[in-house]
Coordinates of C-alpha atoms and ligand atoms in Angstrom, one line a residue:
M96 CA -9.1 19.1 12.6
S97 CA -7.9 16.7 9.9
N98 CA -4.4 16.8 8.5
I99 CA -5.6 17.9 5.1
G100 CA -7.7 20.8 6.5
S101 CA -9.4 22.5 3.6
F102 CA -9.3 20.4 0.5
D103 CA -9.8 23.4 -1.8
E104 CA -7.0 25.3 -0.1
R105 CA -4.7 22.3 -0.5
V106 CA -5.4 22.2 -4.2
R107 CA -4.7 25.9 -4.6
T108 CA -1.4 25.9 -2.8
F109 CA -0.2 22.4 -3.6
D110 CA 3.5 21.5 -4.1
W111 CA 5.2 18.1 -3.5
S112 CA 7.9 20.1 -1.7
I113 CA 5.5 20.1 1.3
A114 CA 6.3 16.4 1.8
E115 CA 9.9 16.8 0.9
R116 CA 10.3 19.5 3.6
E117 CA 8.6 17.3 6.2
L118 CA 10.9 14.4 5.2
E119 CA 13.9 16.7 5.3
Y120 CA 14.7 15.7 1.8
T121 CA 16.4 18.0 -0.7
A122 CA 16.5 17.3 -4.4
G123 CA 19.7 15.5 -5.4
S124 CA 20.4 14.1 -1.9
G125 CA 20.1 10.5 -0.8
I126 CA 16.8 8.9 -0.1
N127 CA 16.3 5.4 1.1
I128 CA 12.8 4.1 2.1
G129 CA 14.3 1.5 4.4
W130 CA 16.1 4.2 6.5
Y131 CA 13.0 6.4 6.6
C132 CA 10.9 3.5 7.9
A133 CA 13.1 2.7 10.9
D134 CA 16.3 4.6 11.5
R135 CA 14.9 8.1 11.0
I136 CA 12.0 7.4 13.4
C137 CA 14.5 6.2 16.0
A138 CA 16.8 9.2 15.5
K139 CA 13.8 11.4 16.1
G140 CA 13.1 9.9 19.5
G141 CA 10.8 7.1 18.5
A142 CA 13.0 4.1 19.2
Q143 CA 10.8 2.7 21.9
K144 CA 7.6 3.4 20.2
L145 CA 5.7 0.4 18.9
A146 CA 5.9 0.0 15.2
L147 CA 4.2 -3.4 14.8
L148 CA 1.5 -5.2 16.8
W149 CA 1.3 -8.6 15.2
E150 CA -0.8 -11.7 15.8
N151 CA -1.8 -14.8 13.8
A152 CA -4.7 -17.2 13.6
Q153 CA -3.3 -19.3 16.4
G154 CA -3.3 -16.4 18.8
E155 CA 0.4 -16.0 18.9
E156 CA 1.4 -12.4 19.5
K157 CA 4.5 -10.3 18.8
R158 CA 5.4 -6.7 19.4
F159 CA 8.2 -4.7 17.7
T160 CA 9.4 -1.2 18.5
Y161 CA 10.9 1.0 15.9
D162 CA 14.3 0.1 17.3
D163 CA 13.4 -3.6 16.8
V164 CA 12.5 -2.8 13.2
R165 CA 15.8 -0.9 12.8
V166 CA 18.1 -3.7 14.2
Y167 CA 16.2 -6.6 12.6
S168 CA 16.0 -5.0 9.2
N169 CA 19.8 -4.4 9.6
A170 CA 20.0 -8.2 10.3
V171 CA 18.1 -9.0 7.1
G172 CA 20.3 -6.6 5.1
A173 CA 23.5 -7.9 6.5
F174 CA 22.5 -11.5 6.0
L175 CA 21.5 -10.9 2.3
R176 CA 24.8 -9.1 1.7
R177 CA 26.7 -12.1 3.1
L178 CA 24.8 -14.2 0.5
G179 CA 26.2 -11.9 -2.1
V180 CA 23.1 -9.8 -2.8
E181 CA 24.1 -6.5 -4.4
R182 CA 22.4 -3.2 -5.2
G183 CA 19.8 -3.7 -7.9
D184 CA 19.4 -7.5 -7.3
R185 CA 15.9 -8.8 -7.0
V186 CA 15.0 -10.3 -3.7
C187 CA 11.6 -12.0 -3.6
L188 CA 9.6 -11.9 -0.4
F189 CA 7.3 -14.9 -0.5
M190 CA 5.7 -15.2 3.0
D191 CA 2.4 -15.0 4.8
K192 CA 1.9 -11.8 6.8
V193 CA 4.7 -12.6 9.2
P194 CA 6.9 -9.9 10.8
E195 CA 9.8 -11.1 8.6
L196 CA 7.9 -10.0 5.5
Y197 CA 7.4 -6.4 6.8
I198 CA 10.8 -6.0 8.4
G199 CA 12.4 -8.0 5.6
A200 CA 11.2 -5.5 3.0
V201 CA 12.8 -2.7 5.0
G202 CA 16.1 -4.7 5.1
V203 CA 16.1 -5.4 1.4
L204 CA 15.5 -1.7 0.7
K205 CA 18.3 -0.6 3.0
I206 CA 20.9 -2.5 1.0
G207 CA 19.6 -1.1 -2.3
A208 CA 18.3 -4.4 -3.6
I209 CA 14.8 -4.5 -5.2
A210 CA 12.1 -6.0 -3.1
Q211 CA 9.8 -8.3 -5.1
P212 CA 6.8 -9.2 -2.9
L213 CA 4.7 -12.1 -4.1
F214 CA 1.4 -13.3 -2.6
S215 CA 2.1 -16.4 -0.5
A216 CA -1.0 -18.2 -1.9
F217 CA 0.5 -18.2 -5.4
G218 CA 1.0 -21.7 -6.8
D219 CA 4.3 -22.9 -8.4
E220 CA 3.4 -21.6 -11.9
S221 CA 2.4 -18.1 -10.8
L222 CA 5.6 -18.0 -8.8
H223 CA 7.8 -19.3 -11.6
V224 CA 6.8 -16.8 -14.3
R225 CA 7.3 -13.9 -11.9
L226 CA 10.7 -15.1 -10.7
E227 CA 11.9 -16.0 -14.1
N228 CA 10.8 -12.6 -15.6
A229 CA 12.5 -10.6 -12.8
G230 CA 15.7 -12.7 -12.9
T231 CA 15.3 -13.0 -9.1
S232 CA 18.5 -14.1 -7.3
V233 CA 17.2 -14.8 -3.8
I234 CA 13.8 -15.7 -2.5
V235 CA 12.9 -15.4 1.2
T236 CA 10.2 -17.7 2.3
Q237 CA 8.7 -19.9 5.1
R238 CA 8.9 -23.7 5.4
K239 CA 5.3 -24.1 4.5
H240 CA 5.9 -22.5 1.1
A241 CA 9.3 -23.9 0.3
S242 CA 7.9 -27.0 -1.5
K243 CA 6.5 -24.7 -4.2
V244 CA 9.9 -23.2 -4.7
R245 CA 11.6 -26.6 -4.8
K246 CA 9.2 -27.7 -7.6
I247 CA 10.5 -24.9 -9.9
L248 CA 14.1 -24.7 -8.9
D249 CA 15.4 -26.6 -11.9
R250 CA 13.8 -24.1 -14.2
L251 CA 15.3 -21.1 -12.3
P252 CA 19.1 -21.3 -12.7
Q253 CA 19.5 -17.6 -11.7
L254 CA 17.8 -18.2 -8.3
R255 CA 20.9 -18.6 -6.1
H256 CA 19.4 -18.9 -2.6
V257 CA 16.2 -19.9 -0.9
V258 CA 16.2 -18.3 2.5
I259 CA 13.9 -20.0 5.0
V260 CA 13.0 -17.8 8.0
D261 CA 11.4 -20.4 10.2
H262 CA 13.7 -23.4 9.7
D263 CA 13.8 -25.4 12.9
G264 CA 17.1 -27.1 12.1
A265 CA 15.6 -30.5 12.6
R266 CA 15.0 -31.2 9.0
A267 CA 17.8 -31.2 6.4
L268 CA 18.0 -28.2 4.1
K269 CA 17.5 -28.9 0.5
E270 CA 19.4 -27.6 -2.6
R271 CA 20.2 -23.9 -2.4
E272 CA 18.3 -23.5 0.9
V273 CA 19.7 -21.5 3.8
A274 CA 18.2 -21.0 7.2
F275 CA 17.9 -17.5 8.8
R276 CA 16.3 -16.4 12.0
M277 CA 15.6 -12.6 11.9
E278 CA 15.4 -12.2 15.7
A279 CA 18.6 -14.2 16.4
E280 CA 20.7 -11.1 16.7
R281 CA 20.2 -7.4 17.1
V282 CA 22.5 -5.9 14.4
E283 CA 23.2 -2.4 15.5
T284 CA 24.8 -1.0 12.4
L285 CA 24.5 -1.6 8.7
D286 CA 26.1 0.4 5.9
L287 CA 23.1 2.0 4.2
C288 CA 23.2 1.8 0.4
P289 CA 23.4 5.4 -0.9
T290 CA 20.2 5.2 -3.0
T291 CA 18.9 8.4 -4.6
A292 CA 15.4 9.4 -5.8
E293 CA 15.4 7.3 -9.0
S294 CA 17.0 4.2 -7.5
P295 CA 14.7 1.2 -7.9
S296 CA 12.9 0.1 -4.8
L297 CA 10.0 -2.3 -5.3
L298 CA 9.0 -4.6 -8.2
H299 CA 5.3 -5.5 -7.9
Y300 CA 3.7 -7.9 -10.5
T301 CA 0.3 -7.1 -11.8
S302 CA -1.9 -8.8 -14.4
G303 CA -3.0 -7.4 -17.8
T304 CA -5.3 -8.8 -20.4
T305 CA -2.7 -10.1 -22.8
G306 CA 0.7 -11.5 -22.1
M307 CA 2.2 -12.6 -18.9
P308 CA 2.1 -10.5 -15.7
K309 CA 4.1 -7.3 -15.8
G310 CA 6.7 -6.2 -13.2
V311 CA 5.9 -2.6 -12.1
Q312 CA 9.1 -0.8 -11.3
H313 CA 9.0 1.8 -8.5
V314 CA 11.7 4.0 -7.1
H315 CA 12.8 5.3 -3.6
Y316 CA 11.3 8.8 -4.4
S317 CA 7.8 7.2 -4.3
L318 CA 8.0 7.8 -0.5
V319 CA 7.1 11.4 -1.1
S320 CA 3.7 10.5 -2.5
Q321 CA 3.1 7.6 -0.1
Y322 CA 3.9 9.8 2.9
L323 CA 1.7 12.7 2.0
T324 CA -1.3 10.7 0.8
A325 CA -1.2 8.7 4.0
K326 CA -1.2 12.0 5.9
W327 CA -4.0 13.6 3.9
V328 CA -6.2 10.7 2.8
L329 CA -5.7 8.2 5.6
D330 CA -5.3 11.1 8.0
L331 CA -2.6 9.3 9.9
T332 CA -1.1 11.0 13.0
E333 CA 1.5 9.8 15.5
K334 CA -1.3 8.9 18.0
D335 CA -3.0 6.5 15.7
I336 CA -3.3 2.7 15.8
Y337 CA -3.6 1.9 12.2
W338 CA -4.8 -1.3 10.5
C339 CA -4.3 -1.9 6.8
T340 CA -5.9 -5.2 6.0
A341 CA -4.1 -5.7 2.7
D342 CA -1.3 -8.3 2.2
P343 CA 2.1 -6.9 1.1
G344 CA 2.0 -9.4 -1.8
W345 CA -0.1 -6.6 -3.3
V346 CA 0.7 -2.9 -3.6
T347 CA -1.7 -1.7 -0.9
G348 CA 0.2 -3.8 1.6
T349 CA 3.5 -2.2 0.8
S350 CA 2.7 1.4 -0.1
Y351 CA 0.2 1.7 2.8
G352 CA 1.1 -1.4 4.9
I353 CA 4.8 -0.7 5.3
I354 CA 6.1 2.5 3.7
A355 CA 3.4 5.0 4.6
P356 CA 2.7 4.1 8.3
W357 CA 6.4 3.5 9.2
S358 CA 7.7 6.6 7.5
L359 CA 5.1 8.5 9.6
G360 CA 6.1 6.7 12.8
V361 CA 2.7 5.2 13.3
T362 CA 1.9 2.1 15.3
Q363 CA 0.3 -0.5 13.0
V364 CA -1.5 -3.8 13.6
V365 CA -1.1 -6.9 11.4
L366 CA -3.4 -9.9 11.5
D367 CA -1.8 -12.9 9.8
A368 CA -5.0 -14.9 9.4
G369 CA -7.8 -15.4 6.9
F370 CA -11.0 -13.4 7.0
S371 CA -13.4 -13.8 9.8
A372 CA -15.8 -10.9 10.8
E373 CA -15.6 -11.8 14.4
A374 CA -11.8 -11.9 14.5
W375 CA -11.6 -8.6 12.7
Y376 CA -13.9 -6.8 15.2
R377 CA -12.1 -8.4 18.1
L378 CA -8.8 -7.1 16.7
I379 CA -10.2 -3.5 16.4
E380 CA -11.5 -3.7 19.9
K381 CA -8.4 -5.3 21.4
Y382 CA -5.8 -2.9 19.9
R383 CA -8.2 0.2 19.9
V384 CA -7.6 0.6 16.2
T385 CA -8.3 4.2 15.1
V386 CA -7.7 4.2 11.3
W387 CA -8.8 1.3 9.2
Y388 CA -7.8 0.8 5.5
S389 CA -9.7 -2.1 3.9
A390 CA -11.5 -3.2 0.8
P391 CA -15.1 -3.5 -0.6
T392 CA -15.1 -7.3 -0.6
A393 CA -14.2 -7.3 3.1
I394 CA -16.8 -4.7 3.8
R395 CA -19.5 -6.7 2.0
S396 CA -18.5 -9.8 3.9
L397 CA -18.8 -7.8 7.2
M398 CA -22.3 -6.6 6.0
K399 CA -23.2 -10.3 5.4
A400 CA -22.1 -11.2 8.9
G401 CA -24.8 -8.8 10.2
D402 CA -25.4 -5.8 12.4
E403 CA -25.9 -7.8 15.5
L404 CA -22.3 -9.0 15.5
V405 CA -21.0 -5.4 15.4
K406 CA -22.9 -4.6 18.6
Q407 CA -21.0 -7.3 20.5
F408 CA -17.8 -5.3 20.3
D409 CA -16.6 -2.0 21.5
L410 CA -15.4 -0.4 18.2
S411 CA -15.6 3.2 19.6
S412 CA -11.8 3.7 19.0
L413 CA -12.4 3.9 15.2
R414 CA -12.3 7.4 13.8
H415 CA -11.5 7.1 10.1
L416 CA -12.3 4.4 7.5
I417 CA -10.9 4.1 4.0
S418 CA -11.4 1.5 1.2
V419 CA -9.5 0.6 -2.0
G420 CA -9.3 -2.0 -4.7
E421 CA -12.7 -2.3 -6.2
P422 CA -15.8 -0.1 -6.7
L423 CA -17.2 0.7 -3.3
N424 CA -20.9 0.4 -3.6
A425 CA -23.1 3.1 -2.1
E426 CA -24.9 0.5 0.1
A427 CA -21.5 -0.3 1.8
V428 CA -20.9 3.4 2.6
V429 CA -24.4 3.8 4.0
W430 CA -24.1 0.6 6.0
S431 CA -20.8 1.6 7.5
E432 CA -22.2 5.0 8.5
R433 CA -25.1 3.2 10.2
V434 CA -23.1 0.5 12.1
F435 CA -19.8 2.3 12.8
G436 CA -21.1 5.8 12.7
L437 CA -18.4 6.4 10.1
A438 CA -18.6 6.3 6.3
F439 CA -15.9 4.4 4.4
H440 CA -14.0 6.8 2.2
D441 CA -13.2 5.3 -1.2
S442 CA -9.7 5.7 -2.7
Y443 CA -8.7 4.8 -6.2
W444 CA -5.3 3.9 -7.4
Q445 CA -3.4 0.9 -8.8
T446 CA 0.0 -1.0 -8.7
E447 CA 1.3 1.3 -11.4
T448 CA 0.4 4.6 -9.7
G449 CA 2.1 3.5 -6.4
S450 CA 0.0 5.8 -4.3
I451 CA -3.6 7.1 -4.1
V452 CA -4.6 9.3 -7.1
I453 CA -8.4 9.8 -6.6
S454 CA -10.1 9.8 -3.2
N455 CA -12.6 11.1 -0.7
Y456 CA -11.0 13.3 1.9
P457 CA -11.7 14.0 5.6
G458 CA -13.9 17.1 5.6
L459 CA -15.0 16.8 2.0
P460 CA -18.6 15.6 1.5
I461 CA -18.8 12.0 0.4
K462 CA -21.1 11.1 -2.5
A463 CA -21.8 7.5 -1.8
G464 CA -20.8 5.4 -4.8
S465 CA -18.3 8.0 -6.1
M466 CA -14.5 7.6 -5.8
G467 CA -14.1 11.3 -4.9
K468 CA -11.6 13.8 -6.4
P469 CA -8.0 13.8 -7.6
F470 CA -5.4 14.1 -4.9
P471 CA -4.0 17.7 -4.8
G472 CA -1.0 17.6 -7.1
V473 CA -2.5 14.9 -9.3
T474 CA -4.0 16.0 -12.6
A475 CA -6.8 13.6 -13.6
G476 CA -9.3 13.7 -16.4
L477 CA -11.3 11.6 -18.8
L478 CA -10.5 10.9 -22.4
D479 CA -12.9 9.8 -25.2
V480 CA -12.7 6.0 -25.5
Q481 CA -12.1 6.2 -29.2
T482 CA -10.4 9.5 -30.0
F483 CA -8.6 10.0 -26.7
E484 CA -9.6 13.7 -26.7
P485 CA -10.3 15.2 -23.3
I486 CA -14.0 15.0 -22.1
T487 CA -15.2 17.9 -20.1
A488 CA -19.0 17.4 -20.2
P489 CA -20.4 15.9 -17.0
G490 CA -21.9 12.5 -17.2
V491 CA -20.0 11.2 -20.2
V492 CA -18.2 7.9 -19.9
G493 CA -14.5 8.1 -20.7
V494 CA -11.2 6.4 -19.9
I495 CA -9.4 7.7 -16.8
A496 CA -6.3 9.6 -17.6
L497 CA -3.6 11.0 -15.3
R498 CA -0.6 13.3 -15.9
P499 CA 2.2 11.0 -14.9
D500 CA 4.1 13.5 -12.7
W501 CA 3.5 12.5 -9.1
P502 CA 6.5 10.9 -7.2
A503 CA 5.1 7.4 -6.9
M504 CA 4.2 6.8 -10.5
M505 CA 5.9 3.7 -11.9
R506 CA 9.1 4.2 -13.8
G507 CA 8.4 1.3 -16.2
Y508 CA 7.4 -2.3 -16.7
W509 CA 10.3 -4.7 -16.1
Q510 CA 12.0 -5.3 -19.4
N511 CA 8.8 -4.4 -21.2
E512 CA 9.1 -1.0 -22.7
A513 CA 6.6 -1.5 -25.4
T514 CA 3.7 -2.3 -23.0
Y515 CA 4.7 0.6 -20.8
Q516 CA 4.7 3.1 -23.7
A517 CA 1.3 1.7 -24.8
K518 CA -0.2 3.0 -21.6
F519 CA 0.4 6.6 -22.6
K520 CA -1.5 8.9 -25.0
N521 CA -0.8 12.6 -25.6
G522 CA 1.1 12.9 -22.4
W523 CA -1.6 11.1 -20.3
Y524 CA -1.2 7.9 -18.5
M525 CA -4.2 5.6 -18.8
P526 CA -4.7 3.2 -15.9
G527 CA -7.2 1.1 -18.0
D528 CA -10.4 2.1 -16.2
R529 CA -13.6 3.9 -17.3
A530 CA -15.4 6.6 -15.3
R531 CA -17.8 9.5 -15.4
L532 CA -17.3 13.0 -13.9
D533 CA -20.0 15.0 -12.3
R534 CA -20.5 18.7 -12.2
E535 CA -18.6 19.1 -9.0
G536 CA -15.5 17.1 -10.3
Y537 CA -16.2 13.8 -8.5
F538 CA -15.2 10.7 -10.3
W539 CA -17.7 7.8 -10.6
F540 CA -16.1 4.4 -11.5
V541 CA -17.8 2.6 -14.5
G542 CA -15.6 -0.4 -15.1
R543 CA -12.4 -1.7 -16.5
D544 CA -11.4 -0.7 -20.0
D545 CA -10.0 -4.3 -20.7
D546 CA -10.8 -7.9 -19.9
V547 CA -8.9 -8.1 -16.6
I548 CA -11.0 -9.7 -13.9
N549 CA -11.1 -8.0 -10.5
T550 CA -12.0 -10.6 -7.9
A551 CA -12.2 -9.5 -4.3
G552 CA -9.9 -6.6 -5.2
H553 CA -7.3 -8.8 -6.9
L554 CA -6.6 -8.6 -10.6
V555 CA -6.6 -11.8 -12.5
S556 CA -5.5 -12.1 -16.1
P557 CA -7.9 -14.2 -18.2
F558 CA -4.9 -15.0 -20.4
E559 CA -2.9 -16.4 -17.5
V560 CA -5.8 -18.7 -16.5
E561 CA -6.4 -19.8 -20.1
S562 CA -2.7 -20.7 -20.5
A563 CA -2.8 -22.7 -17.4
L564 CA -6.0 -24.5 -18.3
L565 CA -4.4 -25.6 -21.6
E566 CA -1.9 -27.6 -19.5
H567 CA -4.7 -29.7 -18.0
P568 CA -4.8 -33.0 -19.9
A569 CA -8.5 -32.8 -20.6
V570 CA -8.7 -29.2 -21.9
A571 CA -8.6 -28.6 -25.7
E572 CA -9.4 -24.9 -25.5
S573 CA -10.8 -22.4 -23.1
A574 CA -12.1 -18.9 -22.6
V575 CA -12.0 -17.1 -19.2
V576 CA -14.3 -14.3 -18.3
S577 CA -15.7 -12.7 -15.1
K578 CA -19.0 -13.6 -13.6
P579 CA -20.9 -11.4 -11.2
D580 CA -20.7 -12.2 -7.6
P581 CA -22.5 -10.5 -4.6
I582 CA -19.5 -10.5 -2.3
N583 CA -16.3 -10.7 -4.5
M584 CA -17.9 -8.4 -7.2
E585 CA -16.5 -10.7 -9.9
V586 CA -15.3 -14.3 -9.9
V587 CA -13.5 -16.3 -12.6
K588 CA -15.6 -18.4 -14.9
A589 CA -14.1 -20.7 -17.5
F590 CA -15.7 -22.0 -20.7
V591 CA -14.0 -25.3 -21.6
A592 CA -14.0 -27.4 -24.7
L593 CA -12.7 -30.9 -23.9
K594 CA -10.2 -33.1 -25.8
P595 CA -11.6 -36.2 -27.6
G596 CA -11.9 -39.0 -25.1
F597 CA -12.9 -36.8 -22.2
S598 CA -16.5 -36.2 -21.2
P599 CA -18.0 -33.5 -18.9
S600 CA -18.5 -34.5 -15.3
D601 CA -18.6 -32.9 -11.8
E602 CA -15.5 -34.8 -10.9
L603 CA -13.6 -33.4 -13.9
E604 CA -14.8 -29.9 -13.0
L605 CA -13.4 -30.2 -9.5
D606 CA -10.2 -31.6 -10.9
I607 CA -9.8 -28.6 -13.3
M608 CA -10.6 -26.1 -10.5
N609 CA -8.0 -27.6 -8.2
F610 CA -5.5 -27.8 -10.9
I611 CA -5.7 -24.0 -11.4
R612 CA -5.8 -23.3 -7.6
K613 CA -2.6 -25.2 -7.1
K614 CA -0.8 -23.9 -10.2
L615 CA -1.9 -20.3 -10.0
S616 CA -3.7 -19.3 -6.9
P617 CA -7.1 -19.6 -5.1
L618 CA -8.1 -16.3 -6.6
A619 CA -7.5 -17.4 -10.1
M620 CA -9.4 -20.7 -9.6
P621 CA -12.6 -20.7 -11.7
Q622 CA -15.6 -20.7 -9.5
A623 CA -17.7 -22.0 -12.4
I624 CA -16.8 -24.2 -15.4
E625 CA -19.1 -24.5 -18.3
Y626 CA -18.5 -27.2 -20.8
V627 CA -18.9 -26.2 -24.4
A628 CA -18.5 -28.1 -27.7
S629 CA -16.5 -25.1 -29.1
L630 CA -15.8 -21.5 -28.4
P631 CA -17.2 -18.5 -30.3
K632 CA -14.4 -17.2 -32.5
T633 CA -13.8 -14.3 -35.0
R634 CA -13.2 -15.3 -38.6
S635 CA -9.5 -14.8 -37.9
G636 CA -9.8 -17.5 -35.1
K637 CA -9.6 -15.2 -32.1
I638 CA -11.8 -16.3 -29.2
M639 CA -14.6 -13.8 -28.5
R640 CA -14.3 -13.3 -24.8
R641 CA -16.4 -10.2 -25.1
L642 CA -19.4 -12.2 -26.2
L643 CA -19.1 -14.7 -23.3
H644 CA -18.6 -11.8 -20.9
A645 CA -21.7 -10.1 -22.2
K646 CA -23.8 -13.2 -21.7
E647 CA -22.6 -13.7 -18.1
W648 CA -23.5 -10.1 -17.3
G649 CA -26.8 -10.1 -19.2
E650 CA -25.5 -7.3 -21.4
D651 CA -26.3 -6.4 -25.0
L652 CA -24.1 -8.6 -27.2
G653 CA -23.2 -5.8 -29.5
D654 CA -21.8 -6.4 -33.0
T655 CA -21.6 -10.2 -33.5
S656 CA -21.2 -10.1 -37.3
T657 CA -17.6 -11.3 -37.1
I658 CA -18.4 -14.4 -35.2
E659 CA -17.8 -17.6 -37.0
N660 CA -19.8 -20.0 -34.9
D661 CA -22.4 -19.0 -32.4
Ligands
LIG27 O1 -9.6 -1.3 -11.9 C1 -9.2 -0.5 -10.9 C2 -9.4 -1.3 -9.5 O2 -8.3 -2.0 -9.3 C3 -7.3 -1.7 -10.3 C4 -5.9 -1.7 -9.7 O3 -5.6 -2.9 -9.2 P1 -4.2 -3.2 -8.5 O4 -3.2 -2.7 -9.4 O5 -4.2 -4.6 -8.1 O6 -4.2 -2.2 -7.2 C5 -5.2 -2.4 -6.3 C6 -5.0 -1.5 -5.1 C7 -4.5 -0.2 -5.3 C8 -7.7 -0.4 -10.9 O7 -7.1 -0.1 -12.1 N1 -9.7 -0.3 -8.4 C9 -8.8 0.1 -7.5 N2 -9.4 1.0 -6.6 C10 -10.6 1.1 -7.1 C11 -10.8 0.3 -8.2 N3 -12.0 0.3 -8.9 C12 -13.0 1.0 -8.4 N4 -12.9 1.8 -7.3 C13 -11.7 1.9 -6.6 N5 -11.7 2.6 -5.5

């Protein structure tokens, strides 16, 4: 029997107090995610239970019990306090998937500071805009990423300390750098910051179509959603060995890679390595993974690696598979059913929603290609794309709309109230996606309602890439759109007009690609560059991305009457 039992019954009788009771939380009392992820599990007899089974690409292995997570997160909290970090300060975690990232986040939350995780593959420019916007005072990183921080230090006067978790002491520390070894001392006690439901917890940056990335502000009360969705959608139980393949630089890796499993006292596996089908199957076999939360790009890559490879491993421990981040194509569901004997269950949500809002549930029939139904306690609907009136007829495309009343919903964009307010209409929150509803209330994803590019499950802002391209000496103007890709769903494509004196060449193309990879990230790097003499513009001079996008996707170009040059 699954945790959720009867979906329909759960919908009928739903109340968030179900989770509050299990968490022994009462309205108005203290709530601190860091404490829930370690100390509470220990207090309930789980101190010696394994919390983290970690390994990296080099085959190094580490194991941490819940008591280890408790004392080492205390160590992180105490160290940051000694550096002067106070409640509400932003502490950036800029690391690969090392234990210090996971346990560090718990430590930051315990002292009431705001954890700001950033993807370690970010280049100096991506890093700079996010640290500057958040007014981050401390960044915790590894030696291998410190050079990117050094490059931008001059432009970040508010960044007081750069904590390096793997400094070997042999080399000299540079300006503002301090060395810290998480496992040097077991710190038994730490004064927990008395955070309450609305105290800020995490600040995750996400990309929009216009403007710079937005900091999505979450609070400690989000735990209530993350805990219950993990129980009912991921079906996590105390016996599970859970693997969430997402990086905590992105929201899946924190909501369901730190908070959910650890607040439930589940043992989780982390692989700090790039993708390899073989390594992934080996990991499942080795640790006897039971619940696996992954993403469509990874599933498509596994499909590409072939069925024969699957047969070389004993994957019989697997019992529940879930996917997130991009549309899960029907073929991927059918394939997983064939090779693993288990269908991937799609789940839909985003950085702003903090927890799963639409999903397929254990026990509820899956319609391959559909995202499933709203989580009990979440009211979801569709609005007309023009009038924003609710759509009830099945089969009609509309914008997804959610009543913003579940615990993990964001509380705002960091210092950007106008953009936050613009996401609401008539009491509905609009995530920026289009879908259809069928007669049985299943949601079918149609596409984004904006120009944001979703590559391998990661959102890339065309505006951010265009801004960075303009800094390349050869680029006069550019337009960035998505291009279809069989594995990553979409990749970045740049149309580039060159400055006088520069001429198109393969060498220049590579140079521009590398420029973006280093400045922004490998995800934002254009996979294709097309040289153009000029870009299509409206009469008011706005670049018509829509037109270039339609061409890439072989779509009808729509109304082109306002285009100046074609
Ligand atoms: O467009 C939707 C797509 O990813 C966006 C959210 O991205 P992000 O904030 O980075 O969070 C990703 C992980 C929670 C959504 O607005 N998306 C997410 N899940 C799905 C999806 N598109 C289709 N199907 C999904 N299951």
